[in-house]
PDB file of C-alpha atoms in Angstrom:
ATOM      1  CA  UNK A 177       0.000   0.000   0.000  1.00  0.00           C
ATOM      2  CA  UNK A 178       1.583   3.272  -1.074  1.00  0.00           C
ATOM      3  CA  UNK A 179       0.979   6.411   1.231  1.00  0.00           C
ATOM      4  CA  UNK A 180       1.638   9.819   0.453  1.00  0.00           C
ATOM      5  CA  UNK A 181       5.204  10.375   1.680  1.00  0.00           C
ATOM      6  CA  UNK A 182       6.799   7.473  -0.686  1.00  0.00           C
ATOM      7  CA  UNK A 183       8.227   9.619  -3.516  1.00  0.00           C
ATOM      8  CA  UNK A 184       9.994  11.873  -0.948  1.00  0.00           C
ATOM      9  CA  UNK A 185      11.102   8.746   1.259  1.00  0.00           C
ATOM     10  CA  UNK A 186      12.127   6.560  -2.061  1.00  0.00           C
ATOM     11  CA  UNK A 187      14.154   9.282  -3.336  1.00  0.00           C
ATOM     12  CA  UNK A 188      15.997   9.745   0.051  1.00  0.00           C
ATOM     13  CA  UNK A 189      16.515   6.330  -0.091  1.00  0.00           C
ATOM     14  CA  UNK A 190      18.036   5.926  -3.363  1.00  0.00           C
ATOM     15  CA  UNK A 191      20.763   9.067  -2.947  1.00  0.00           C
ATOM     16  CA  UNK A 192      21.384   7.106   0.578  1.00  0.00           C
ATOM     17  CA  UNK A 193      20.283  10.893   1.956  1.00  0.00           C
ATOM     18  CA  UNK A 194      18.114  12.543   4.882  1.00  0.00           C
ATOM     19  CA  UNK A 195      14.568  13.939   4.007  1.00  0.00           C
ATOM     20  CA  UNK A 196      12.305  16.211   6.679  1.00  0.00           C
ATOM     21  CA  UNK A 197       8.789  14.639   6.517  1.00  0.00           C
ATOM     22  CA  UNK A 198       6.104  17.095   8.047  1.00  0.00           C
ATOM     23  CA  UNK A 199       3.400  15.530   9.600  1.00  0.00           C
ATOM     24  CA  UNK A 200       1.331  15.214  12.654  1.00  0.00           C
ATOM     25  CA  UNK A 201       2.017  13.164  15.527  1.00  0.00           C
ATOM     26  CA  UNK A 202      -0.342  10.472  14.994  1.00  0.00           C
ATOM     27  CA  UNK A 203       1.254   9.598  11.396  1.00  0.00           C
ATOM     28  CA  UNK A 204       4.636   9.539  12.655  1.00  0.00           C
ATOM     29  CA  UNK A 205       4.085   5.977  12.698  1.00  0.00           C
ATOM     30  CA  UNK A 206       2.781   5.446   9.378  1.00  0.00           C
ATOM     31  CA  UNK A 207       5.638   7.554   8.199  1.00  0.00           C
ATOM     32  CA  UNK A 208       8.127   5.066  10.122  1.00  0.00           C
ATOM     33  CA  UNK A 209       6.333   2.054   8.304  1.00  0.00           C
ATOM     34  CA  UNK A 210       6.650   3.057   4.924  1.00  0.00           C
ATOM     35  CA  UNK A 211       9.898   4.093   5.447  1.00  0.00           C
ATOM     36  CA  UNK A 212      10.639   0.778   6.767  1.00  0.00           C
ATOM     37  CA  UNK A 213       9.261  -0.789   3.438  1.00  0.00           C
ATOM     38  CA  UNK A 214      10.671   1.510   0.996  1.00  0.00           C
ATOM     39  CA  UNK A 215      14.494   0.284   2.889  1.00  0.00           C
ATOM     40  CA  UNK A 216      13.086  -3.030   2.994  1.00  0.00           C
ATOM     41  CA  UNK A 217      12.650  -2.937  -0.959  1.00  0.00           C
ATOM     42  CA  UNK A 218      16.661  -1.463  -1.004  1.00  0.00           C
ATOM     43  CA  UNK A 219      17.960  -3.257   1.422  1.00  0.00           C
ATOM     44  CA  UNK A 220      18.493  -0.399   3.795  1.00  0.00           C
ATOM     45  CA  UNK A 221      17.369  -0.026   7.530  1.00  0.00           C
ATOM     46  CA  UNK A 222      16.166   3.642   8.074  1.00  0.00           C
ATOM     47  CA  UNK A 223      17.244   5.867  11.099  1.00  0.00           C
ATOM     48  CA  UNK A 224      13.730   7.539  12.160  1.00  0.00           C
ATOM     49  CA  UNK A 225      14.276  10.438  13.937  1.00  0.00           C
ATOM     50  CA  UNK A 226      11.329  11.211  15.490  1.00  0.00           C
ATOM     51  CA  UNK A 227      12.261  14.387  17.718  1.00  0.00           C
ATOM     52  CA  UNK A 228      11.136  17.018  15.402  1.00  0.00           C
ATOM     53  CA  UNK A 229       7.822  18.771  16.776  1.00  0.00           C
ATOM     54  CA  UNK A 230       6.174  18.752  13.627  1.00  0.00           C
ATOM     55  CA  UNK A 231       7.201  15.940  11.979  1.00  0.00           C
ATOM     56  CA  UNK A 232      10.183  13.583  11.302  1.00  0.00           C
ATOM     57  CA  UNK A 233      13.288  13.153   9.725  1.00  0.00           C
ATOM     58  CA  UNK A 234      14.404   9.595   8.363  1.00  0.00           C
ATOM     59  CA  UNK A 235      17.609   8.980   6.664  1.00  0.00           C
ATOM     60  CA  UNK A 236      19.242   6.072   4.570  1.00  0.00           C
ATOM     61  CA  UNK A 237      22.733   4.754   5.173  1.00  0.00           C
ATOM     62  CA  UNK A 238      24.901   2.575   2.728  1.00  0.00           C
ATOM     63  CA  UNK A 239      24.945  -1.091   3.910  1.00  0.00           C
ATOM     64  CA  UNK A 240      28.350  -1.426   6.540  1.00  0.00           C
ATOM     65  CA  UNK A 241      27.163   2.326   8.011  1.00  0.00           C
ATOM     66  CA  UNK A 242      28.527   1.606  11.190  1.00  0.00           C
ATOM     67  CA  UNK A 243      30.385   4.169  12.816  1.00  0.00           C
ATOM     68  CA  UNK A 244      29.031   6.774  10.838  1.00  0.00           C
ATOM     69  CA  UNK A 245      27.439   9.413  13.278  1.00  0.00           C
ATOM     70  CA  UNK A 246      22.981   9.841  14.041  1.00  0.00           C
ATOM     71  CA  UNK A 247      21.101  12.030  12.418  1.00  0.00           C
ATOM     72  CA  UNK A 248      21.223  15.269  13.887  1.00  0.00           C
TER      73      UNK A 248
END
């Protein structure tokens, strides 16, 4: 099932990059799932960052990331 954040979460996903999703706190989680299924498709576990107020940001590392620093 596609939701409305894909295109901005796939394309984060394919340049390995950061995006800022705005949304409100009760989609946070459906934001966290379909980012979760979009890395799933890639191969890629996404860091959710889910301190942002109004929203969240979710990046995607290149496989062997470790000891690369959080998102900030």
């Amino acid at each position: 099932m596609a939701s409305k954040w894909d295109a901005q979460l796939q394309q984060a996903a394919d340049t390995r990059g950061t995006v800022t999703i705005t949304c409100t706190e009760g989609e946070k989680d459906e934001v966290a799932a379909a980012a979760a299924a979009i890395g799933a498709k890639l191969g890629l576990q996404p860091d959710v960052d889910r301190a942002p107020a109004n929203g969240l940001r979710v990046g995607y590392r290149p496989p062997g990331g470790e000891g690369q620093p959080p998102l900030s």
